[in-house]
Amino acid sequence: MGKTIICHCEDISIEELFSAVEQGYKDIESIKRYTGIATGTCQGKCCLIQTLRALASGDDRSSPKTASESAASTPLKGIAVKMPTIRQPVIPARIDRIIKAGEKAVKKATGKA
Amino acid sequence: MPVEKNPAPDPHSEPSKAVFDFEGRSLEGIAGEPIAKSLFRAGIRILSYSVKYHRPRGIHCGRGRCGMCHMEVDGIPGIPTCNTPLENGMKIRRQDFRPFFAPVLTAAARRFPLPAGFYYRRFTKPVFLKNLFMDSLRKMAGVGRVTLDEEERLAGIIPDCLGTFDRIKPHYDVIVVGAGLSGMSAALSAASSVSGKRGDASGPQRNEAEQDNMRILLMDEYPNPGGHSIGHQDDSGLLNKRDDLAREVAEHPLIHVASGTLAQGFYPPSTILIAPTGGSIASAQGMKQVTARAFIFATGAYDIIPLFENNELPGIFGSRAARLFLERDGYSLGKTAAVYGTGAELERTVSLLLSKSIDITAVVEAGANPRETPARGSVPESVQRISNAHLVSANGKRWIDSATLITEAGRGERITLRCNMLCTAFRGQPAYELPHQAKFNFSLSDDVLDEERIMIPDEVERRDATGTACILAGEAAGETNWRRKIEQGKEAGEKAANAASAIKETGEKA
């Protein structure tokens, strides 16, 4: 207990995210690949926006920092905050259903030929 | 359109008892209600444990999206129990670490931090050991086997939506994804623009020939249209409008309403991949590709839980999930709630909780300048309000028992509120997946509060080189007011119909 989990599917804490940034992973695609954020069951529906917010908290906004205040000391400035590539299927689909769909398509194609 | 079975129990029919087995215990629930609800009533609140740190996870999003409630049902792993209906004789178990392994591995993970993706990065050599490691890890994580002969079993779990799915044609003029307020009004206005040009007409009764005339596909993952209008029971204007729209789309000769249908992906320029839902189980029917000349994404928005310590503890969920639990499923996850949020969403959530006679410990407003001036009329003065506070942690071992916040935006005093449910109520994140695949650009909003920042689309309309239009409407475009959502849907429908007919004309000329 006592952790701030940023990605609950892959169990990644906010510290792990910032340590990845410190190690030099400075864009969302490489952060995603290195930490595993947004690659779990929810495919980023719960964690991606949190990650982008945390990365952007180094922005120069003349306002009190709220979430991830501890992170404000991390050199986050200049990270490009953009959406990573989101691939199909949008919602986790059971692999056997995809296989089924494929089999059907093959049957249809060979049946026609 | 045939009336589909609703996963929520029908209030008019006699509830039938269902006996099910949970990890060797025989429990009783009501057939047709979500599995998670039956488990909750039987006192089982932890539905899974996290992979690395073995943290408890409970019901969270209510839509089968977050993965926290995934359990093994009748040997099929990964079933979202929060929206899969219970059946008599089901065998349900948690699918994560076996109790024997759990403490050892968790201790190891805490002592020697495992990097993310350790399960494919570590222990990769030599190869025979790698296979052994992968095999045992899969067993420990409860990942199941692919089963290709489950069709009949699954067909039972899935609500009766497959009929509509089978009738979906391979091509439409306009496809509307999401049958919320804006989606329904978009489909209607697109239909009237199309029929105005072509003069198609027929009565409300449909036969097979008329099915061929349908030029607009309106799809929604739920059995009943209405989207986020659930949980607005105090707003009769909205509910009447929703019912009117639902009736009109169902009777319109040009609109094919496909409920229980999920958009799984968009392939530019003009193909959408769809699958039937049932809970969220993609069915034995597999998936289908459908093309159109114009698309309207009215896919709504979802909750983002802000960052604070233990923000995934069971008992914490967003306001949209709260509406689903309270209104759709008809149960509350706690008796004493703390609500943390901003603006209209916060007020709406507080009045919903109060109407279900849930005690509210405190209403915590994040930030000094809420986005919208909230309508506080329905919330009595006696409810404690803490303004401009910052939530720092949720406390509890297996379920939330208190929440700690700091006043004056994190500079004032520390207050601990006792509660057994924490509801966060912020502006929702527009569903970005399909628009992103349709090449929409998103940027982070520049709100002052971190909790309010969301990715919003830079534009609401995009046209491909071929003329195929993709238009956003409703909450997917960042709109939160329901009257404006309907207006926006109307405009989107007209634009889509125009784009579709323009492509048709160029095609006919060529």
Coordinates of C-alpha atoms in Angstrom, one line a residue, chain B:
Chain B
M1 CA -36.5 -3.2 -34.1
P2 CA -36.9 -6.3 -31.9
V3 CA -36.9 -5.6 -28.2
E4 CA -33.7 -6.9 -26.7
K5 CA -33.1 -8.4 -23.4
N6 CA -31.6 -6.0 -20.9
P7 CA -28.8 -7.2 -18.7
A8 CA -30.4 -5.4 -15.7
P9 CA -33.2 -7.3 -14.1
D10 CA -36.6 -6.4 -15.5
P11 CA -38.6 -4.8 -12.6
H12 CA -41.9 -6.2 -13.9
S13 CA -40.9 -9.9 -13.9
E14 CA -40.5 -12.1 -10.9
P15 CA -36.8 -12.3 -10.1
S16 CA -35.6 -15.9 -10.3
K17 CA -32.9 -17.1 -8.0
A18 CA -29.7 -18.4 -9.3
V19 CA -27.3 -20.6 -7.3
F20 CA -23.7 -20.3 -8.3
D21 CA -20.3 -21.6 -7.2
F22 CA -17.6 -19.2 -6.1
E23 CA -14.2 -20.9 -5.4
G24 CA -15.9 -23.9 -3.9
R25 CA -18.6 -22.0 -2.0
S26 CA -22.2 -22.2 -3.0
L27 CA -23.8 -18.7 -3.2
E28 CA -27.2 -17.4 -4.2
G29 CA -27.9 -14.5 -6.5
I30 CA -30.6 -13.3 -8.8
A31 CA -30.5 -14.5 -12.4
G32 CA -29.8 -11.8 -14.9
E33 CA -28.2 -9.3 -12.5
P34 CA -24.4 -8.5 -13.0
I35 CA -22.2 -11.2 -11.5
A36 CA -20.3 -8.6 -9.5
K37 CA -23.5 -7.5 -7.8
S38 CA -24.3 -11.0 -6.6
L39 CA -20.8 -11.4 -5.4
F40 CA -21.0 -8.0 -3.6
R41 CA -24.1 -9.0 -1.9
A42 CA -22.5 -12.2 -0.7
G43 CA -19.7 -10.2 0.8
I44 CA -17.1 -10.8 -1.9
R45 CA -15.7 -7.4 -2.8
I46 CA -12.2 -8.2 -4.1
L47 CA -12.6 -9.5 -7.6
S48 CA -8.9 -9.8 -8.6
Y49 CA -5.4 -9.0 -7.5
S50 CA -2.9 -6.9 -9.4
V51 CA -0.1 -8.7 -11.3
K52 CA 3.0 -7.3 -9.7
Y53 CA 2.3 -5.9 -6.2
H54 CA -0.8 -8.1 -5.5
R55 CA -2.9 -5.2 -4.7
P56 CA -6.7 -5.8 -4.2
R57 CA -8.9 -4.7 -7.0
G58 CA -12.7 -4.4 -6.9
I59 CA -15.5 -3.3 -9.2
H60 CA -14.5 0.0 -10.8
C61 CA -15.7 1.2 -14.2
G62 CA -19.0 -0.8 -14.5
R63 CA -18.6 -1.1 -18.2
G64 CA -16.2 -4.0 -18.6
R65 CA -13.4 -1.7 -19.7
C66 CA -10.9 -1.4 -16.9
G67 CA -10.1 -5.1 -16.3
M68 CA -10.4 -4.9 -12.5
C69 CA -13.4 -7.2 -12.3
H70 CA -12.2 -9.8 -14.8
M71 CA -12.8 -13.3 -13.5
E72 CA -13.0 -16.8 -14.7
V73 CA -16.6 -17.9 -15.4
D74 CA -17.2 -21.5 -16.3
G75 CA -13.6 -21.9 -17.3
I76 CA -13.5 -18.9 -19.6
P77 CA -11.0 -16.4 -18.3
G78 CA -11.2 -12.6 -18.7
I79 CA -15.0 -12.2 -18.3
P80 CA -16.0 -8.7 -17.1
T81 CA -18.2 -9.6 -14.2
C82 CA -19.5 -6.0 -13.7
N83 CA -21.8 -6.3 -16.7
T84 CA -22.1 -10.0 -17.4
P85 CA -25.5 -11.4 -16.3
L86 CA -25.5 -14.2 -13.7
E87 CA -26.9 -17.5 -14.6
N88 CA -27.9 -20.5 -12.6
G89 CA -25.0 -23.0 -12.0
M90 CA -22.2 -20.7 -13.0
K91 CA -18.7 -21.5 -11.7
I92 CA -16.9 -18.3 -10.8
R93 CA -13.3 -17.9 -9.5
R94 CA -10.6 -15.3 -9.3
Q95 CA -8.1 -15.7 -12.0
D96 CA -4.9 -14.3 -10.6
F97 CA -2.1 -15.7 -8.4
R98 CA -2.8 -18.8 -6.4
P99 CA -2.8 -18.0 -2.7
F100 CA 0.3 -20.1 -2.2
F101 CA 2.4 -18.2 -4.6
A102 CA 1.1 -14.8 -3.9
P103 CA 2.8 -13.7 -0.7
V104 CA 6.2 -15.1 -1.9
L105 CA 6.1 -13.3 -5.2
T106 CA 4.7 -10.1 -3.9
A107 CA 7.5 -10.0 -1.3
A108 CA 10.0 -10.6 -4.0
A109 CA 8.5 -8.0 -6.2
R110 CA 8.7 -5.4 -3.4
R111 CA 12.3 -6.4 -2.5
F112 CA 13.7 -6.6 -6.0
P113 CA 11.7 -4.3 -8.2
L114 CA 10.8 -6.0 -11.4
P115 CA 10.9 -3.8 -14.5
A116 CA 7.7 -3.3 -16.4
G117 CA 7.3 -6.1 -19.0
F118 CA 9.5 -8.4 -16.8
Y119 CA 7.4 -11.3 -18.0
Y120 CA 8.9 -11.0 -21.5
R121 CA 12.2 -9.3 -20.7
R122 CA 13.6 -11.4 -17.9
F123 CA 14.6 -15.1 -17.8
T124 CA 14.7 -15.4 -21.6
K125 CA 17.8 -17.6 -21.8
P126 CA 18.2 -20.5 -22.1
V127 CA 15.3 -21.2 -24.3
F128 CA 13.9 -24.3 -22.5
L129 CA 13.9 -22.5 -19.2
K130 CA 12.2 -19.5 -20.9
N131 CA 9.4 -21.8 -21.9
L132 CA 9.1 -23.2 -18.4
F133 CA 9.1 -19.7 -17.0
M134 CA 6.4 -18.5 -19.4
D135 CA 4.3 -21.6 -18.7
S136 CA 4.3 -21.2 -15.0
L137 CA 3.9 -17.5 -15.1
R138 CA 0.8 -17.9 -17.3
K139 CA -0.6 -20.4 -14.8
M140 CA 0.1 -18.0 -11.9
A141 CA -1.4 -15.0 -13.7
G142 CA -4.5 -17.1 -14.5
V143 CA -4.3 -16.6 -18.2
G144 CA -6.5 -19.2 -19.8
R145 CA -6.4 -21.3 -22.9
V146 CA -7.9 -20.4 -26.2
T147 CA -11.1 -22.4 -26.6
L148 CA -12.8 -22.6 -29.9
D149 CA -15.8 -24.8 -29.0
E150 CA -17.5 -22.4 -26.6
E151 CA -20.0 -21.0 -29.1
E152 CA -23.1 -22.4 -27.5
R153 CA -22.0 -21.6 -23.9
L154 CA -21.3 -18.0 -24.9
A155 CA -24.4 -17.6 -26.8
G156 CA -26.2 -18.2 -23.5
I157 CA -24.3 -15.4 -21.8
I158 CA -24.8 -12.9 -24.5
P159 CA -28.1 -11.0 -24.4
D160 CA -30.2 -11.6 -27.4
C161 CA -28.6 -9.0 -29.7
L162 CA -27.3 -11.4 -32.3
G163 CA -30.4 -11.1 -34.4
T164 CA -29.7 -7.5 -35.1
F165 CA -26.0 -8.1 -35.6
D166 CA -26.7 -10.7 -38.3
R167 CA -28.9 -8.3 -40.3
I168 CA -26.2 -5.6 -40.5
K169 CA -25.4 -5.0 -44.2
P170 CA -21.9 -4.5 -45.5
H171 CA -22.5 -0.9 -46.7
Y172 CA -24.4 2.1 -45.5
D173 CA -24.5 5.8 -46.4
V174 CA -23.9 7.0 -42.9
I175 CA -22.8 5.1 -39.8
V176 CA -23.4 6.6 -36.4
V177 CA -21.4 5.1 -33.5
G178 CA -23.1 5.6 -30.2
A179 CA -26.8 6.0 -29.6
G180 CA -26.8 8.6 -26.9
L181 CA -28.7 11.9 -27.2
S182 CA -26.3 13.3 -29.9
G183 CA -26.0 10.0 -31.8
M184 CA -29.8 9.5 -32.0
S185 CA -30.4 13.1 -33.2
A186 CA -27.5 12.8 -35.7
A187 CA -29.0 9.6 -37.1
L188 CA -32.5 11.3 -37.4
S189 CA -31.2 14.4 -39.1
A190 CA -29.0 12.4 -41.5
A191 CA -32.1 10.3 -42.3
S192 CA -34.3 13.3 -43.0
S193 CA -31.6 14.8 -45.2
V194 CA -31.2 11.6 -47.1
S195 CA -34.9 10.9 -47.5
G196 CA -35.5 14.6 -48.5
K197 CA -33.3 14.0 -51.5
R198 CA -34.5 10.5 -52.5
G199 CA -38.1 10.5 -51.4
D200 CA -38.0 7.1 -49.7
A201 CA -41.0 6.4 -47.5
S202 CA -42.6 3.6 -45.6
G203 CA -44.5 2.9 -42.4
P204 CA -43.2 2.0 -39.0
Q205 CA -43.5 -1.8 -39.8
R206 CA -40.6 -3.3 -41.5
N207 CA -40.1 -6.3 -43.6
E208 CA -37.1 -7.8 -45.2
A209 CA -37.3 -5.7 -48.4
E210 CA -37.4 -2.5 -46.2
Q211 CA -34.3 -3.7 -44.5
D212 CA -32.5 -3.2 -47.8
N213 CA -33.7 0.4 -47.9
M214 CA -32.0 1.3 -44.6
R215 CA -29.2 3.6 -45.4
I216 CA -28.1 4.7 -41.9
L217 CA -26.7 2.4 -39.3
L218 CA -27.0 3.6 -35.7
M219 CA -25.0 1.3 -33.4
D220 CA -24.6 1.2 -29.6
E221 CA -22.9 -1.3 -27.4
Y222 CA -25.8 -1.4 -24.9
P223 CA -29.1 -3.1 -25.4
N224 CA -31.1 0.2 -24.9
P225 CA -30.3 3.5 -26.5
G226 CA -29.7 6.6 -24.3
G227 CA -26.0 6.6 -23.5
H228 CA -25.1 8.8 -20.6
S229 CA -28.6 10.0 -20.0
I230 CA -28.7 7.2 -17.3
G231 CA -28.6 8.8 -13.9
H232 CA -30.4 12.0 -14.8
Q233 CA -33.6 10.8 -13.3
D234 CA -34.3 14.3 -11.8
D235 CA -34.3 15.9 -15.3
S236 CA -37.7 15.0 -16.8
G237 CA -37.0 17.2 -19.9
L238 CA -34.0 15.2 -20.8
L239 CA -35.7 11.8 -20.2
N240 CA -38.7 12.8 -22.3
K241 CA -36.5 13.9 -25.1
R242 CA -34.4 10.7 -24.9
D243 CA -37.5 8.6 -25.1
D244 CA -38.9 10.6 -28.0
L245 CA -35.6 10.3 -29.9
A246 CA -35.4 6.5 -29.1
R247 CA -38.9 6.0 -30.5
E248 CA -38.2 8.0 -33.6
V249 CA -35.0 6.2 -34.5
A250 CA -36.7 2.9 -33.9
E251 CA -39.6 3.7 -36.2
H252 CA -37.6 5.5 -38.9
P253 CA -37.6 3.5 -42.1
L254 CA -34.1 4.5 -43.1
I255 CA -32.4 3.9 -39.8
H256 CA -31.1 0.5 -38.8
V257 CA -30.7 0.4 -35.1
A258 CA -28.1 -2.2 -34.1
S259 CA -28.0 -2.4 -30.3
G260 CA -25.4 -4.6 -28.6
T261 CA -22.9 -3.8 -31.3
L262 CA -19.5 -2.6 -30.5
A263 CA -17.2 -0.6 -32.8
Q264 CA -13.8 -2.3 -32.5
G265 CA -11.8 -0.2 -34.9
F266 CA -11.8 2.3 -37.7
Y267 CA -9.7 1.7 -40.8
P268 CA -9.4 4.9 -42.9
P269 CA -10.8 5.9 -45.2
S270 CA -14.2 4.2 -44.9
T271 CA -14.2 0.8 -43.0
I272 CA -15.3 0.1 -39.5
L273 CA -14.8 -3.2 -37.6
I274 CA -17.8 -4.2 -35.5
A275 CA -18.4 -7.0 -33.0
P276 CA -21.5 -7.9 -31.0
T277 CA -21.4 -7.3 -27.3
G278 CA -22.8 -9.2 -24.4
G279 CA -21.4 -7.8 -21.4
S280 CA -18.2 -7.1 -23.3
I281 CA -17.7 -10.6 -24.6
A282 CA -17.1 -10.5 -28.2
S283 CA -19.3 -13.3 -29.4
A284 CA -18.9 -16.4 -31.3
Q285 CA -20.1 -14.5 -34.3
G286 CA -16.7 -13.0 -34.7
M287 CA -16.5 -9.6 -36.2
K288 CA -17.7 -7.8 -39.3
Q289 CA -16.4 -5.1 -41.6
V290 CA -18.8 -2.4 -42.6
T291 CA -18.2 0.5 -45.0
A292 CA -19.9 3.9 -45.3
R293 CA -19.6 7.2 -47.0
A294 CA -19.7 9.2 -43.7
F295 CA -19.2 8.4 -40.1
I296 CA -20.4 10.1 -37.0
F297 CA -18.6 9.3 -33.8
A298 CA -20.9 10.0 -30.8
T299 CA -19.0 7.7 -28.5
G300 CA -19.3 9.7 -25.3
A301 CA -16.8 10.1 -22.6
Y302 CA -15.4 8.2 -19.7
D303 CA -14.1 8.7 -16.1
I304 CA -10.5 9.4 -15.4
I305 CA -9.6 8.9 -11.7
P306 CA -7.2 11.6 -10.6
L307 CA -3.7 10.7 -9.3
F308 CA -3.5 10.3 -5.5
E309 CA -2.1 7.7 -3.2
N310 CA -4.0 4.4 -3.6
N311 CA -6.2 5.7 -6.3
E312 CA -7.2 2.2 -7.4
L313 CA -8.3 0.9 -4.0
P314 CA -11.6 -0.9 -4.2
G315 CA -14.4 1.5 -3.4
I316 CA -13.1 4.3 -5.6
F317 CA -14.8 5.0 -8.8
G318 CA -15.9 7.8 -11.2
S319 CA -19.2 9.5 -11.4
R320 CA -20.2 7.7 -14.6
A321 CA -19.6 4.4 -13.0
A322 CA -21.6 5.5 -10.0
R323 CA -24.6 6.2 -12.3
L324 CA -24.3 2.7 -13.8
F325 CA -24.2 1.0 -10.4
L326 CA -27.0 3.0 -8.9
E327 CA -29.3 3.4 -11.9
R328 CA -28.6 0.5 -14.2
D329 CA -27.7 -2.2 -11.7
G330 CA -29.6 -0.9 -8.8
Y331 CA -27.1 -1.2 -5.9
S332 CA -24.8 0.9 -4.0
L333 CA -21.2 0.0 -3.2
G334 CA -21.2 1.8 0.2
K335 CA -23.3 3.7 2.6
T336 CA -21.1 6.7 3.3
A337 CA -19.6 8.5 0.4
A338 CA -17.1 11.3 -0.1
V339 CA -17.4 13.1 -3.4
Y340 CA -14.5 14.8 -5.1
G341 CA -14.9 16.8 -8.2
T342 CA -15.7 20.1 -9.9
G343 CA -18.6 21.9 -11.5
A344 CA -21.9 20.5 -12.8
E345 CA -20.7 16.9 -12.8
L346 CA -20.0 17.2 -9.0
E347 CA -23.5 18.6 -8.3
R348 CA -25.2 16.0 -10.4
T349 CA -23.4 13.2 -8.7
V350 CA -24.1 14.6 -5.2
S351 CA -27.8 14.8 -5.9
L352 CA -27.9 11.3 -7.4
L353 CA -26.2 9.9 -4.3
L354 CA -28.6 11.8 -2.0
S355 CA -31.6 10.6 -3.9
K356 CA -30.4 7.0 -3.2
S357 CA -30.2 7.9 0.5
I358 CA -26.5 7.5 0.7
D359 CA -24.8 9.6 3.5
I360 CA -22.4 12.1 2.2
T361 CA -19.4 12.8 4.5
A362 CA -18.3 15.8 2.5
V363 CA -18.4 17.3 -0.9
V364 CA -14.9 18.2 -1.8
E365 CA -14.5 20.7 -4.5
A366 CA -11.1 20.7 -6.3
G367 CA -9.8 24.1 -7.2
A368 CA -11.0 27.6 -6.5
N369 CA -12.5 28.4 -9.8
P370 CA -14.8 25.6 -11.0
R371 CA -15.4 25.5 -14.7
E372 CA -19.1 26.0 -14.7
T373 CA -21.2 27.8 -12.0
P374 CA -22.8 24.7 -10.5
A375 CA -26.5 24.5 -9.9
R376 CA -26.5 23.8 -6.2
G377 CA -30.2 24.0 -5.8
S378 CA -30.9 20.4 -5.3
V379 CA -28.1 19.8 -2.7
P380 CA -29.1 20.8 0.8
E381 CA -27.0 23.2 2.8
S382 CA -26.5 20.7 5.6
V383 CA -24.1 18.7 3.4
Q384 CA -20.5 19.6 4.4
R385 CA -18.6 21.3 1.6
I386 CA -14.9 21.7 1.4
S387 CA -13.8 24.0 -1.3
N388 CA -10.4 24.4 -3.0
A389 CA -9.1 21.2 -1.6
H390 CA -6.7 18.6 -3.0
L391 CA -7.2 14.9 -2.3
V392 CA -3.9 13.3 -1.4
S393 CA -4.7 9.8 -0.5
A394 CA -7.2 7.1 0.0
N395 CA -6.7 4.8 3.0
G396 CA -7.8 1.3 3.7
K397 CA -6.5 -2.2 3.5
R398 CA -8.9 -4.1 1.3
W399 CA -11.6 -1.5 0.8
I400 CA -11.5 2.3 1.3
D401 CA -12.2 3.4 4.8
S402 CA -11.1 7.0 4.7
A403 CA -9.8 9.7 2.4
T404 CA -7.2 12.4 3.2
L405 CA -7.3 15.8 1.7
I406 CA -5.4 19.1 2.2
T407 CA -7.3 22.4 2.1
E408 CA -6.3 25.5 0.2
A409 CA -5.1 23.6 -2.8
G410 CA -2.6 21.5 -0.9
R411 CA -1.2 24.3 1.4
G412 CA -3.7 24.2 4.3
E413 CA -4.6 21.7 6.9
R414 CA -4.9 17.9 6.5
I415 CA -8.4 16.5 6.9
T416 CA -9.3 12.9 7.0
L417 CA -12.8 12.0 6.0
R418 CA -14.3 8.6 7.0
C419 CA -16.1 7.0 4.0
N420 CA -16.6 3.6 2.5
M421 CA -17.0 4.9 -1.0
L422 CA -15.2 7.6 -2.8
C423 CA -16.7 9.0 -6.0
T424 CA -14.7 11.3 -8.3
A425 CA -16.8 13.6 -10.5
F426 CA -14.8 15.4 -13.2
R427 CA -15.4 16.3 -16.8
G428 CA -15.1 13.1 -18.8
Q429 CA -12.4 12.3 -21.3
P430 CA -14.0 12.1 -24.8
A431 CA -13.6 8.6 -26.1
Y432 CA -10.6 9.1 -28.3
E433 CA -9.9 5.7 -29.9
L434 CA -12.0 5.8 -33.0
P435 CA -11.4 9.5 -33.8
H436 CA -7.7 8.9 -33.3
Q437 CA -7.8 6.1 -35.8
A438 CA -9.7 8.4 -38.1
K439 CA -6.6 10.7 -37.9
F440 CA -8.1 13.4 -35.6
N441 CA -5.5 15.3 -33.7
F442 CA -5.8 15.7 -29.9
S443 CA -4.2 18.1 -27.5
L444 CA -4.2 18.4 -23.8
S445 CA -6.6 21.1 -22.5
D446 CA -4.9 23.9 -20.6
D447 CA -7.1 23.8 -17.5
V448 CA -5.6 25.0 -14.3
L449 CA -6.3 21.9 -12.4
D450 CA -4.4 18.7 -13.3
E451 CA -7.6 16.8 -12.6
E452 CA -9.5 18.6 -15.2
R453 CA -7.1 18.3 -18.0
I454 CA -8.2 16.1 -20.8
M455 CA -7.3 15.3 -24.4
I456 CA -9.7 17.2 -26.6
P457 CA -10.0 16.9 -30.4
D458 CA -8.5 19.9 -32.3
E459 CA -11.4 19.8 -34.8
V460 CA -14.8 18.1 -35.0
E461 CA -14.8 17.2 -38.7
R462 CA -12.3 15.6 -41.0
R463 CA -12.6 14.8 -44.7
D464 CA -10.5 12.2 -46.4
A465 CA -9.2 12.8 -50.0
T466 CA -12.0 10.6 -51.2
G467 CA -14.5 12.8 -49.5
T468 CA -15.4 10.4 -46.7
A469 CA -16.4 12.5 -43.7
C470 CA -15.8 11.7 -40.1
I471 CA -17.6 14.0 -37.6
L472 CA -17.6 14.1 -33.9
A473 CA -20.7 14.8 -31.9
G474 CA -21.8 15.0 -28.3
E475 CA -19.4 14.3 -25.4
A476 CA -16.9 12.8 -27.8
A477 CA -16.5 16.4 -29.1
G478 CA -16.2 17.8 -25.6
E479 CA -19.8 18.9 -25.3
T480 CA -21.4 18.4 -21.8
N481 CA -24.8 20.3 -22.0
W482 CA -27.5 17.9 -23.2
R483 CA -29.5 20.5 -25.2
R484 CA -26.3 21.5 -27.1
K485 CA -25.5 17.8 -27.6
I486 CA -28.7 17.3 -29.4
E487 CA -28.1 20.4 -31.6
Q488 CA -24.6 19.3 -32.4
G489 CA -25.9 15.9 -33.3
K490 CA -28.4 17.4 -35.7
E491 CA -25.7 19.5 -37.4
A492 CA -23.4 16.5 -37.6
G493 CA -26.1 14.4 -39.2
E494 CA -26.8 17.0 -41.9
K495 CA -23.1 17.4 -42.7
A496 CA -22.7 13.6 -42.9
A497 CA -25.7 13.2 -45.2
N498 CA -24.4 15.9 -47.5
A499 CA -20.9 14.4 -47.6
A500 CA -22.5 11.0 -48.4
S501 CA -24.6 12.3 -51.2
A502 CA -21.6 14.3 -52.7
I503 CA -19.6 11.1 -52.9
K504 CA -22.5 9.2 -54.4
E505 CA -22.9 11.9 -57.1
T506 CA -19.2 11.9 -58.0
G507 CA -19.3 8.1 -58.2
E508 CA -22.4 8.1 -60.5
K509 CA -20.7 10.7 -62.8
A510 CA -17.6 8.7 -63.0

